GROMACS .gro file of N, CA and C in nm:
model
  450
    1MET      N    1   2.838  -1.270   1.930
    1MET     CA    2   2.793  -1.251   1.793
    1MET      C    3   2.679  -1.149   1.792
    2HIS      N    4   2.687  -1.059   1.698
    2HIS     CA    5   2.584  -0.955   1.688
    2HIS      C    6   2.464  -1.008   1.610
    3LYS      N    7   2.348  -0.973   1.660
    3LYS     CA    8   2.226  -1.012   1.590
    3LYS      C    9   2.191  -0.906   1.487
    4LEU      N   10   2.121  -0.948   1.383
    4LEU     CA   11   2.086  -0.858   1.275
    4LEU      C   12   2.003  -0.740   1.324
    5HIS      N   13   1.915  -0.765   1.422
    5HIS     CA   14   1.828  -0.656   1.468
    5HIS      C   15   1.905  -0.549   1.545
    6ASN      N   16   2.034  -0.573   1.573
    6ASN     CA   17   2.115  -0.467   1.633
    6ASN      C   18   2.156  -0.362   1.529
    7TYR      N   19   2.149  -0.397   1.402
    7TYR     CA   20   2.190  -0.307   1.295
    7TYR      C   21   2.072  -0.244   1.221
    8ILE      N   22   1.958  -0.308   1.229
    8ILE     CA   23   1.840  -0.258   1.158
    8ILE      C   24   1.745  -0.197   1.260
    9ARG      N   25   1.689  -0.082   1.224
    9ARG     CA   26   1.592  -0.017   1.311
    9ARG      C   27   1.455  -0.020   1.244
   10SER      N   28   1.350  -0.012   1.325
   10SER     CA   29   1.215  -0.015   1.269
   10SER      C   30   1.192   0.103   1.175
   11GLU      N   31   1.266   0.213   1.197
   11GLU     CA   32   1.251   0.329   1.108
   11GLU      C   33   1.287   0.293   0.964
   12HIS      N   34   1.379   0.200   0.946
   12HIS     CA   35   1.416   0.159   0.811
   12HIS      C   36   1.296   0.099   0.738
   13PHE      N   37   1.217   0.019   0.809
   13PHE     CA   38   1.097  -0.038   0.750
   13PHE      C   39   0.995   0.072   0.718
   14HIS      N   40   0.988   0.172   0.805
   14HIS     CA   41   0.895   0.283   0.781
   14HIS      C   42   0.938   0.366   0.661
   15TYR      N   43   1.067   0.382   0.641
   15TYR     CA   44   1.115   0.454   0.523
   15TYR      C   45   1.078   0.379   0.395
   16ILE      N   46   1.087   0.248   0.399
   16ILE     CA   47   1.047   0.168   0.282
   16ILE      C   48   0.899   0.190   0.253
   17GLY      N   49   0.815   0.179   0.356
   17GLY     CA   50   0.672   0.200   0.338
   17GLY      C   51   0.640   0.339   0.288
   18TRP      N   52   0.709   0.438   0.343
   18TRP     CA   53   0.687   0.577   0.302
   18TRP      C   54   0.725   0.596   0.155
   19PHE      N   55   0.837   0.538   0.115
   19PHE     CA   56   0.880   0.546  -0.025
   19PHE      C   57   0.775   0.484  -0.117
   20VAL      N   58   0.722   0.368  -0.079
   20VAL     CA   59   0.619   0.302  -0.160
   20VAL      C   60   0.494   0.389  -0.168
   21ALA      N   61   0.454   0.448  -0.056
   21ALA     CA   62   0.335   0.534  -0.055
   21ALA      C   63   0.355   0.656  -0.145
   22ILE      N   64   0.473   0.719  -0.137
   22ILE     CA   65   0.501   0.835  -0.223
   22ILE      C   66   0.502   0.794  -0.370
   23ALA      N   67   0.567   0.683  -0.401
   23ALA     CA   68   0.572   0.636  -0.540
   23ALA      C   69   0.432   0.603  -0.591
   24SER      N   70   0.349   0.544  -0.507
   24SER     CA   71   0.212   0.512  -0.547
   24SER      C   72   0.130   0.638  -0.568
   25PHE      N   73   0.147   0.734  -0.480
   25PHE     CA   74   0.078   0.863  -0.493
   25PHE      C   75   0.115   0.929  -0.625
   26LEU      N   76   0.244   0.940  -0.651
   26LEU     CA   77   0.291   1.004  -0.774
   26LEU      C   78   0.250   0.925  -0.898
   27GLY      N   79   0.255   0.792  -0.888
   27GLY     CA   80   0.215   0.708  -1.000
   27GLY      C   81   0.068   0.725  -1.035
   28SER      N   82  -0.017   0.732  -0.934
   28SER     CA   83  -0.160   0.748  -0.962
   28SER      C   84  -0.190   0.884  -1.022
   29ILE      N   85  -0.119   0.986  -0.976
   29ILE     CA   86  -0.135   1.120  -1.035
   29ILE      C   87  -0.086   1.119  -1.180
   30TYR      N   88   0.024   1.052  -1.205
   30TYR     CA   89   0.078   1.041  -1.341
   30TYR      C   90  -0.022   0.972  -1.434
   31TYR      N   91  -0.079   0.860  -1.386
   31TYR     CA   92  -0.175   0.787  -1.469
   31TYR      C   93  -0.296   0.872  -1.504
   32SER      N   94  -0.348   0.945  -1.407
   32SER     CA   95  -0.471   1.020  -1.434
   32SER      C   96  -0.446   1.154  -1.502
   33ASP      N   97  -0.340   1.225  -1.466
   33ASP     CA   98  -0.319   1.360  -1.521
   33ASP      C   99  -0.230   1.364  -1.645
   34VAL      N  100  -0.135   1.274  -1.656
   34VAL     CA  101  -0.044   1.275  -1.772
   34VAL      C  102  -0.093   1.177  -1.879
   35LEU      N  103  -0.121   1.053  -1.837
   35LEU     CA  104  -0.168   0.953  -1.933
   35LEU      C  105  -0.318   0.963  -1.960
   36LYS      N  106  -0.386   1.046  -1.883
   36LYS     CA  107  -0.531   1.069  -1.899
   36LYS      C  108  -0.612   0.941  -1.883
   37LEU      N  109  -0.573   0.856  -1.787
   37LEU     CA  110  -0.649   0.736  -1.755
   37LEU      C  111  -0.743   0.769  -1.639
   38PRO      N  112  -0.872   0.780  -1.665
   38PRO     CA  113  -0.964   0.815  -1.556
   38PRO      C  114  -0.979   0.698  -1.458
   39PRO      N  115  -0.973   0.725  -1.328
   39PRO     CA  116  -0.986   0.618  -1.229
   39PRO      C  117  -1.131   0.573  -1.212
   40CYS      N  118  -1.150   0.444  -1.194
   40CYS     CA  119  -1.282   0.390  -1.164
   40CYS      C  120  -1.311   0.411  -1.015
   41ILE      N  121  -1.429   0.373  -0.972
   41ILE     CA  122  -1.468   0.394  -0.832
   41ILE      C  123  -1.378   0.315  -0.736
   42LEU      N  124  -1.342   0.192  -0.772
   42LEU     CA  125  -1.254   0.113  -0.685
   42LEU      C  126  -1.113   0.171  -0.681
   43CYS      N  127  -1.070   0.230  -0.792
   43CYS     CA  128  -0.939   0.298  -0.793
   43CYS      C  129  -0.942   0.418  -0.700
   44TRP      N  130  -1.055   0.489  -0.697
   44TRP     CA  131  -1.068   0.602  -0.604
   44TRP      C  132  -1.059   0.553  -0.460
   45TYR      N  133  -1.124   0.441  -0.430
   45TYR     CA  134  -1.118   0.388  -0.293
   45TYR      C  135  -0.975   0.349  -0.256
   46GLN      N  136  -0.902   0.293  -0.352
   46GLN     CA  137  -0.763   0.258  -0.325
   46GLN      C  138  -0.678   0.383  -0.303
   47ARG      N  139  -0.708   0.487  -0.378
   47ARG     CA  140  -0.638   0.615  -0.356
   47ARG      C  141  -0.670   0.671  -0.218
   48ILE      N  142  -0.795   0.658  -0.177
   48ILE     CA  143  -0.835   0.707  -0.044
   48ILE      C  144  -0.758   0.635   0.065
   49ALA      N  145  -0.727   0.507   0.043
   49ALA     CA  146  -0.649   0.431   0.140
   49ALA      C  147  -0.500   0.462   0.131
   50MET      N  148  -0.451   0.502   0.013
   50MET     CA  149  -0.308   0.524  -0.007
   50MET      C  150  -0.264   0.666   0.026
   51TYR      N  151  -0.336   0.765  -0.021
   51TYR     CA  152  -0.291   0.903  -0.010
   51TYR      C  153  -0.260   0.947   0.133
   52PRO      N  154  -0.343   0.915   0.232
   52PRO     CA  155  -0.310   0.960   0.368
   52PRO      C  156  -0.181   0.900   0.422
   53LEU      N  157  -0.140   0.786   0.368
   53LEU     CA  158  -0.019   0.720   0.418
   53LEU      C  159   0.105   0.805   0.398
   54VAL      N  160   0.106   0.887   0.294
   54VAL     CA  161   0.221   0.974   0.270
   54VAL      C  162   0.240   1.067   0.390
   55LEU      N  163   0.132   1.127   0.436
   55LEU     CA  164   0.140   1.219   0.551
   55LEU      C  165   0.155   1.144   0.684
   56ILE      N  166   0.084   1.033   0.698
   56ILE     CA  167   0.094   0.955   0.822
   56ILE      C  168   0.237   0.909   0.845
   57TYR      N  169   0.299   0.855   0.740
   57TYR     CA  170   0.439   0.814   0.751
   57TYR      C  171   0.528   0.933   0.783
   58MET      N  172   0.509   1.045   0.713
   58MET     CA  173   0.595   1.161   0.733
   58MET      C  174   0.588   1.210   0.878
   59VAL      N  175   0.467   1.226   0.930
   59VAL     CA  176   0.451   1.274   1.067
   59VAL      C  177   0.506   1.172   1.166
   60GLY      N  178   0.477   1.044   1.144
   60GLY     CA  179   0.526   0.940   1.233
   60GLY      C  180   0.677   0.930   1.235
   61ILE      N  181   0.740   0.947   1.120
   61ILE     CA  182   0.886   0.941   1.113
   61ILE      C  183   0.948   1.064   1.178
   62ILE      N  184   0.893   1.181   1.149
   62ILE     CA  185   0.947   1.304   1.207
   62ILE      C  186   0.941   1.301   1.359
   63PHE      N  187   0.827   1.258   1.413
   63PHE     CA  188   0.809   1.257   1.559
   63PHE      C  189   0.851   1.125   1.624
   64LYS      N  190   0.908   1.034   1.544
   64LYS     CA  191   0.957   0.905   1.594
   64LYS      C  192   0.850   0.833   1.676
   65ASP      N  193   0.730   0.827   1.619
   65ASP     CA  194   0.615   0.766   1.686
   65ASP      C  195   0.631   0.614   1.686
   66LYS      N  196   0.635   0.556   1.804
   66LYS     CA  197   0.655   0.411   1.819
   66LYS      C  198   0.533   0.331   1.772
   67LYS      N  199   0.419   0.397   1.759
   67LYS     CA  200   0.297   0.327   1.718
   67LYS      C  201   0.264   0.350   1.571
   68LEU      N  202   0.358   0.400   1.495
   68LEU     CA  203   0.334   0.430   1.354
   68LEU      C  204   0.282   0.309   1.277
   69SER      N  205   0.338   0.193   1.303
   69SER     CA  206   0.294   0.072   1.233
   69SER      C  207   0.146   0.046   1.254
   70TYR      N  208   0.099   0.074   1.374
   70TYR     CA  209  -0.042   0.048   1.406
   70TYR      C  210  -0.135   0.150   1.342
   71TYR      N  211  -0.084   0.268   1.307
   71TYR     CA  212  -0.164   0.366   1.233
   71TYR      C  213  -0.171   0.328   1.085
   72VAL      N  214  -0.064   0.270   1.035
   72VAL     CA  215  -0.054   0.238   0.893
   72VAL      C  216  -0.127   0.109   0.858
   73MET      N  217  -0.121   0.010   0.946
   73MET     CA  218  -0.175  -0.123   0.915
   73MET      C  219  -0.320  -0.123   0.866
   74PRO      N  220  -0.412  -0.051   0.930
   74PRO     CA  221  -0.551  -0.054   0.879
   74PRO      C  222  -0.562  -0.008   0.734
   75PHE      N  223  -0.486   0.095   0.698
   75PHE     CA  224  -0.489   0.143   0.560
   75PHE      C  225  -0.434   0.037   0.466
   76GLY      N  226  -0.329  -0.033   0.509
   76GLY     CA  227  -0.271  -0.139   0.427
   76GLY      C  228  -0.368  -0.252   0.403
   77PHE      N  229  -0.436  -0.295   0.508
   77PHE     CA  230  -0.533  -0.405   0.494
   77PHE      C  231  -0.653  -0.364   0.409
   78ILE      N  232  -0.701  -0.243   0.429
   78ILE     CA  233  -0.815  -0.194   0.348
   78ILE      C  234  -0.775  -0.188   0.201
   79GLY      N  235  -0.658  -0.132   0.173
   79GLY     CA  236  -0.610  -0.124   0.035
   79GLY      C  237  -0.588  -0.261  -0.027
   80LEU      N  238  -0.533  -0.354   0.051
   80LEU     CA  239  -0.515  -0.491   0.001
   80LEU      C  240  -0.648  -0.552  -0.036
   81GLY      N  241  -0.747  -0.534   0.050
   81GLY     CA  242  -0.879  -0.592   0.025
   81GLY      C  243  -0.944  -0.536  -0.100
   82ILE      N  244  -0.940  -0.405  -0.115
   82ILE     CA  245  -1.003  -0.341  -0.232
   82ILE      C  246  -0.931  -0.381  -0.360
   83SER      N  247  -0.799  -0.379  -0.358
   83SER     CA  248  -0.725  -0.413  -0.480
   83SER      C  249  -0.742  -0.561  -0.515
   84LEU      N  250  -0.745  -0.648  -0.415
   84LEU     CA  251  -0.769  -0.790  -0.441
   84LEU      C  252  -0.908  -0.810  -0.500
   85TYR      N  253  -1.006  -0.742  -0.444
   85TYR     CA  254  -1.143  -0.750  -0.495
   85TYR      C  255  -1.147  -0.708  -0.642
   86GLN      N  256  -1.079  -0.599  -0.677
   86GLN     CA  257  -1.079  -0.553  -0.815
   86GLN      C  258  -1.004  -0.651  -0.906
   87MET      N  259  -0.898  -0.710  -0.857
   87MET     CA  260  -0.826  -0.810  -0.938
   87MET      C  261  -0.916  -0.931  -0.965
   88LEU      N  262  -0.993  -0.972  -0.864
   88LEU     CA  263  -1.085  -1.085  -0.883
   88LEU      C  264  -1.197  -1.048  -0.981
   89LEU      N  265  -1.243  -0.923  -0.975
   89LEU     CA  266  -1.342  -0.876  -1.073
   89LEU      C  267  -1.285  -0.884  -1.214
   90GLN      N  268  -1.164  -0.833  -1.231
   90GLN     CA  269  -1.102  -0.829  -1.363
   90GLN      C  270  -1.071  -0.968  -1.417
   91SER      N  271  -1.045  -1.062  -1.328
   91SER     CA  272  -1.015  -1.198  -1.373
   91SER      C  273  -1.142  -1.277  -1.405
   92GLY      N  274  -1.259  -1.221  -1.370
   92GLY     CA  275  -1.385  -1.288  -1.397
   92GLY      C  276  -1.430  -1.382  -1.287
   93LEU      N  277  -1.356  -1.390  -1.178
   93LEU     CA  278  -1.394  -1.478  -1.068
   93LEU      C  279  -1.511  -1.423  -0.987
   94LEU      N  280  -1.532  -1.293  -0.994
   94LEU     CA  281  -1.646  -1.228  -0.929
   94LEU      C  282  -1.722  -1.147  -1.033
   95SER      N  283  -1.852  -1.132  -1.011
   95SER     CA  284  -1.929  -1.049  -1.104
   95SER      C  285  -1.919  -0.903  -1.065
   96GLU      N  286  -1.931  -0.817  -1.164
   96GLU     CA  287  -1.913  -0.673  -1.143
   96GLU      C  288  -2.019  -0.618  -1.048
   97ALA      N  289  -1.975  -0.539  -0.954
   97ALA     CA  290  -2.065  -0.477  -0.857
   97ALA      C  291  -2.144  -0.366  -0.924
   98GLU      N  292  -2.258  -0.336  -0.867
   98GLU     CA  293  -2.345  -0.230  -0.921
   98GLU      C  294  -2.273  -0.096  -0.926
   99SER      N  295  -2.194  -0.066  -0.823
   99SER     CA  296  -2.124   0.063  -0.818
   99SER      C  297  -2.020   0.078  -0.928
  100CYS      N  298  -1.972  -0.033  -0.982
  100CYS     CA  299  -1.870  -0.029  -1.087
  100CYS      C  300  -1.929  -0.006  -1.225
  101ARG      N  301  -2.059  -0.005  -1.235
  101ARG     CA  302  -2.123   0.009  -1.366
  101ARG      C  303  -2.145   0.154  -1.406
  102PHE      N  304  -2.117   0.246  -1.315
  102PHE     CA  305  -2.133   0.388  -1.345
  102PHE      C  306  -1.996   0.448  -1.373
  103GLY      N  307  -1.987   0.528  -1.477
  103GLY     CA  308  -1.859   0.590  -1.510
  103GLY      C  309  -1.763   0.489  -1.570
  104VAL      N  310  -1.639   0.498  -1.529
  104VAL     CA  311  -1.534   0.410  -1.580
  104VAL      C  312  -1.553   0.270  -1.521
  105SER      N  313  -1.546   0.169  -1.605
  105SER     CA  314  -1.565   0.032  -1.560
  105SER      C  315  -1.446  -0.014  -1.476
  106CYS      N  316  -1.476  -0.083  -1.368
  106CYS     CA  317  -1.371  -0.140  -1.282
  106CYS      C  318  -1.305  -0.261  -1.348
  107LEU      N  319  -1.365  -0.308  -1.458
  107LEU     CA  320  -1.312  -0.425  -1.528
  107LEU      C  321  -1.209  -0.388  -1.635
  108ASP      N  322  -1.191  -0.260  -1.660
  108ASP     CA  323  -1.101  -0.214  -1.766
  108ASP      C  324  -0.957  -0.253  -1.736
  109THR      N  325  -0.898  -0.325  -1.829
  109THR     CA  326  -0.757  -0.365  -1.815
  109THR      C  327  -0.676  -0.317  -1.936
  110SER      N  328  -0.719  -0.206  -1.995
  110SER     CA  329  -0.652  -0.159  -2.117
  110SER      C  330  -0.508  -0.114  -2.091
  111PHE      N  331  -0.477  -0.069  -1.969
  111PHE     CA  332  -0.341  -0.028  -1.938
  111PHE      C  333  -0.275  -0.134  -1.851
  112LYS      N  334  -0.159  -0.182  -1.896
  112LYS     CA  335  -0.082  -0.279  -1.818
  112LYS      C  336   0.064  -0.235  -1.819
  113LEU      N  337   0.119  -0.215  -1.701
  113LEU     CA  338   0.260  -0.180  -1.688
  113LEU      C  339   0.345  -0.299  -1.731
  114LEU      N  340   0.438  -0.276  -1.820
  114LEU     CA  341   0.524  -0.380  -1.876
  114LEU      C  342   0.443  -0.490  -1.945
  115GLY      N  343   0.320  -0.457  -1.984
  115GLY     CA  344   0.234  -0.553  -2.052
  115GLY      C  345   0.175  -0.660  -1.962
  116VAL      N  346   0.198  -0.651  -1.831
  116VAL     CA  347   0.155  -0.756  -1.739
  116VAL      C  348   0.072  -0.701  -1.623
  117PHE      N  349   0.120  -0.596  -1.559
  117PHE     CA  350   0.064  -0.551  -1.432
  117PHE      C  351  -0.047  -0.448  -1.452
  118THR      N  352  -0.171  -0.491  -1.424
  118THR     CA  353  -0.283  -0.398  -1.429
  118THR      C  354  -0.270  -0.300  -1.312
  119ILE      N  355  -0.347  -0.193  -1.317
  119ILE     CA  356  -0.340  -0.094  -1.210
  119ILE      C  357  -0.377  -0.155  -1.074
  120PRO      N  358  -0.482  -0.238  -1.065
  120PRO     CA  359  -0.509  -0.301  -0.935
  120PRO      C  360  -0.396  -0.394  -0.887
  121MET      N  361  -0.327  -0.460  -0.980
  121MET     CA  362  -0.212  -0.543  -0.941
  121MET      C  363  -0.101  -0.456  -0.883
  122GLN      N  364  -0.076  -0.342  -0.947
  122GLN     CA  365   0.025  -0.250  -0.896
  122GLN      C  366  -0.013  -0.201  -0.757
  123SER      N  367  -0.141  -0.170  -0.740
  123SER     CA  368  -0.191  -0.124  -0.611
  123SER      C  369  -0.176  -0.233  -0.506
  124PHE      N  370  -0.211  -0.357  -0.544
  124PHE     CA  371  -0.199  -0.469  -0.451
  124PHE      C  372  -0.055  -0.487  -0.406
  125ILE      N  373   0.038  -0.481  -0.500
  125ILE     CA  374   0.180  -0.495  -0.466
  125ILE      C  375   0.225  -0.384  -0.372
  126ALA      N  376   0.181  -0.262  -0.400
  126ALA     CA  377   0.218  -0.148  -0.315
  126ALA      C  378   0.163  -0.166  -0.173
  127PHE      N  379   0.036  -0.201  -0.162
  127PHE     CA  380  -0.023  -0.221  -0.029
  127PHE      C  381   0.040  -0.341   0.042
  128LEU      N  382   0.076  -0.444  -0.034
  128LEU     CA  383   0.143  -0.560   0.026
  128LEU      C  384   0.280  -0.520   0.081
  129LEU      N  385   0.356  -0.442   0.005
  129LEU     CA  386   0.487  -0.396   0.052
  129LEU      C  387   0.472  -0.309   0.177
  130ILE      N  388   0.373  -0.222   0.178
  130ILE     CA  389   0.350  -0.137   0.295
  130ILE      C  390   0.312  -0.221   0.416
  131THR      N  391   0.222  -0.317   0.396
  131THR     CA  392   0.179  -0.403   0.506
  131THR      C  393   0.295  -0.487   0.558
  132LEU      N  394   0.373  -0.543   0.468
  132LEU     CA  395   0.488  -0.624   0.510
  132LEU      C  396   0.593  -0.538   0.582
  133SER      N  397   0.612  -0.416   0.536
  133SER     CA  398   0.709  -0.329   0.604
  133SER      C  399   0.662  -0.294   0.745
  134THR      N  400   0.532  -0.276   0.763
  134THR     CA  401   0.482  -0.246   0.898
  134THR      C  402   0.497  -0.369   0.988
  135PHE      N  403   0.469  -0.488   0.933
  135PHE     CA  404   0.491  -0.610   1.011
  135PHE      C  405   0.638  -0.626   1.046
  136GLY      N  406   0.725  -0.594   0.951
  136GLY     CA  407   0.869  -0.601   0.979
  136GLY      C  408   0.908  -0.510   1.093
  137ALA      N  409   0.854  -0.389   1.096
  137ALA     CA  410   0.884  -0.295   1.204
  137ALA      C  411   0.833  -0.347   1.338
  138VAL      N  412   0.713  -0.403   1.339
  138VAL     CA  413   0.655  -0.456   1.463
  138VAL      C  414   0.737  -0.574   1.513
  139LEU      N  415   0.771  -0.667   1.423
  139LEU     CA  416   0.849  -0.785   1.463
  139LEU      C  417   0.988  -0.746   1.512
  140LEU      N  418   1.048  -0.649   1.448
  140LEU     CA  419   1.180  -0.603   1.490
  140LEU      C  420   1.174  -0.541   1.629
  141ASP      N  421   1.074  -0.458   1.653
  141ASP     CA  422   1.059  -0.398   1.787
  141ASP      C  423   1.039  -0.505   1.894
  142LYS      N  424   0.960  -0.609   1.862
  142LYS     CA  425   0.939  -0.718   1.958
  142LYS      C  426   1.069  -0.794   1.984
  143ALA      N  427   1.146  -0.818   1.878
  143ALA     CA  428   1.273  -0.889   1.894
  143ALA      C  429   1.369  -0.809   1.979
  144LYS      N  430   1.371  -0.678   1.961
  144LYS     CA  431   1.460  -0.593   2.042
  144LYS      C  432   1.417  -0.592   2.188
  145LYS      N  433   1.288  -0.589   2.213
  145LYS     CA  434   1.239  -0.592   2.352
  145LYS      C  435   1.274  -0.724   2.419
  146GLU      N  436   1.258  -0.834   2.344
  146GLU     CA  437   1.290  -0.966   2.399
  146GLU      C  438   1.439  -0.980   2.428
  147SER      N  439   1.524  -0.926   2.341
  147SER     CA  440   1.668  -0.937   2.363
  147SER      C  441   1.712  -0.852   2.482
  148LYS      N  442   1.641  -0.743   2.510
  148LYS     CA  443   1.673  -0.660   2.627
  148LYS      C  444   1.633  -0.730   2.756
  149ASN      N  445   1.528  -0.813   2.748
  149ASN     CA  446   1.479  -0.884   2.867
  149ASN      C  447   1.564  -1.005   2.902
  150LEU      N  448   1.651  -1.047   2.812
  150LEU     CA  449   1.734  -1.166   2.839
  150LEU      C  450   1.849  -1.135   2.932
   0.00000   0.00000   0.00000
């Protein structure tokens, strides 16, 4: 019987992560340049964690870098943390940080995709998908190594 990991390669998980990173990059540009929604300071930090992933994934996929997941994971965790922090701020569970009081408020929830998803929620989902895809690639590689050792 063939195992599922014989048909799936870790590159497939990287393509998923790369697609999410590209979609997030384009979405953030659309929000700021087309919809004229100025990003707050925490949104900028999330962009700083997301934007490099487009190139990191591209280079890692082109050169078939076996350690690509390990380059991506820190960005995923940082982005998850920042977006979760902003979601907690917006929900009122945390008080607004001093840095969020200058310029655009980090508490602004005036834009919601489909009337539900705030921008930090969208960011959290994107970083979660990227992080899960990197874990999927790592677990798949481990499963393939273990099956070769049997």
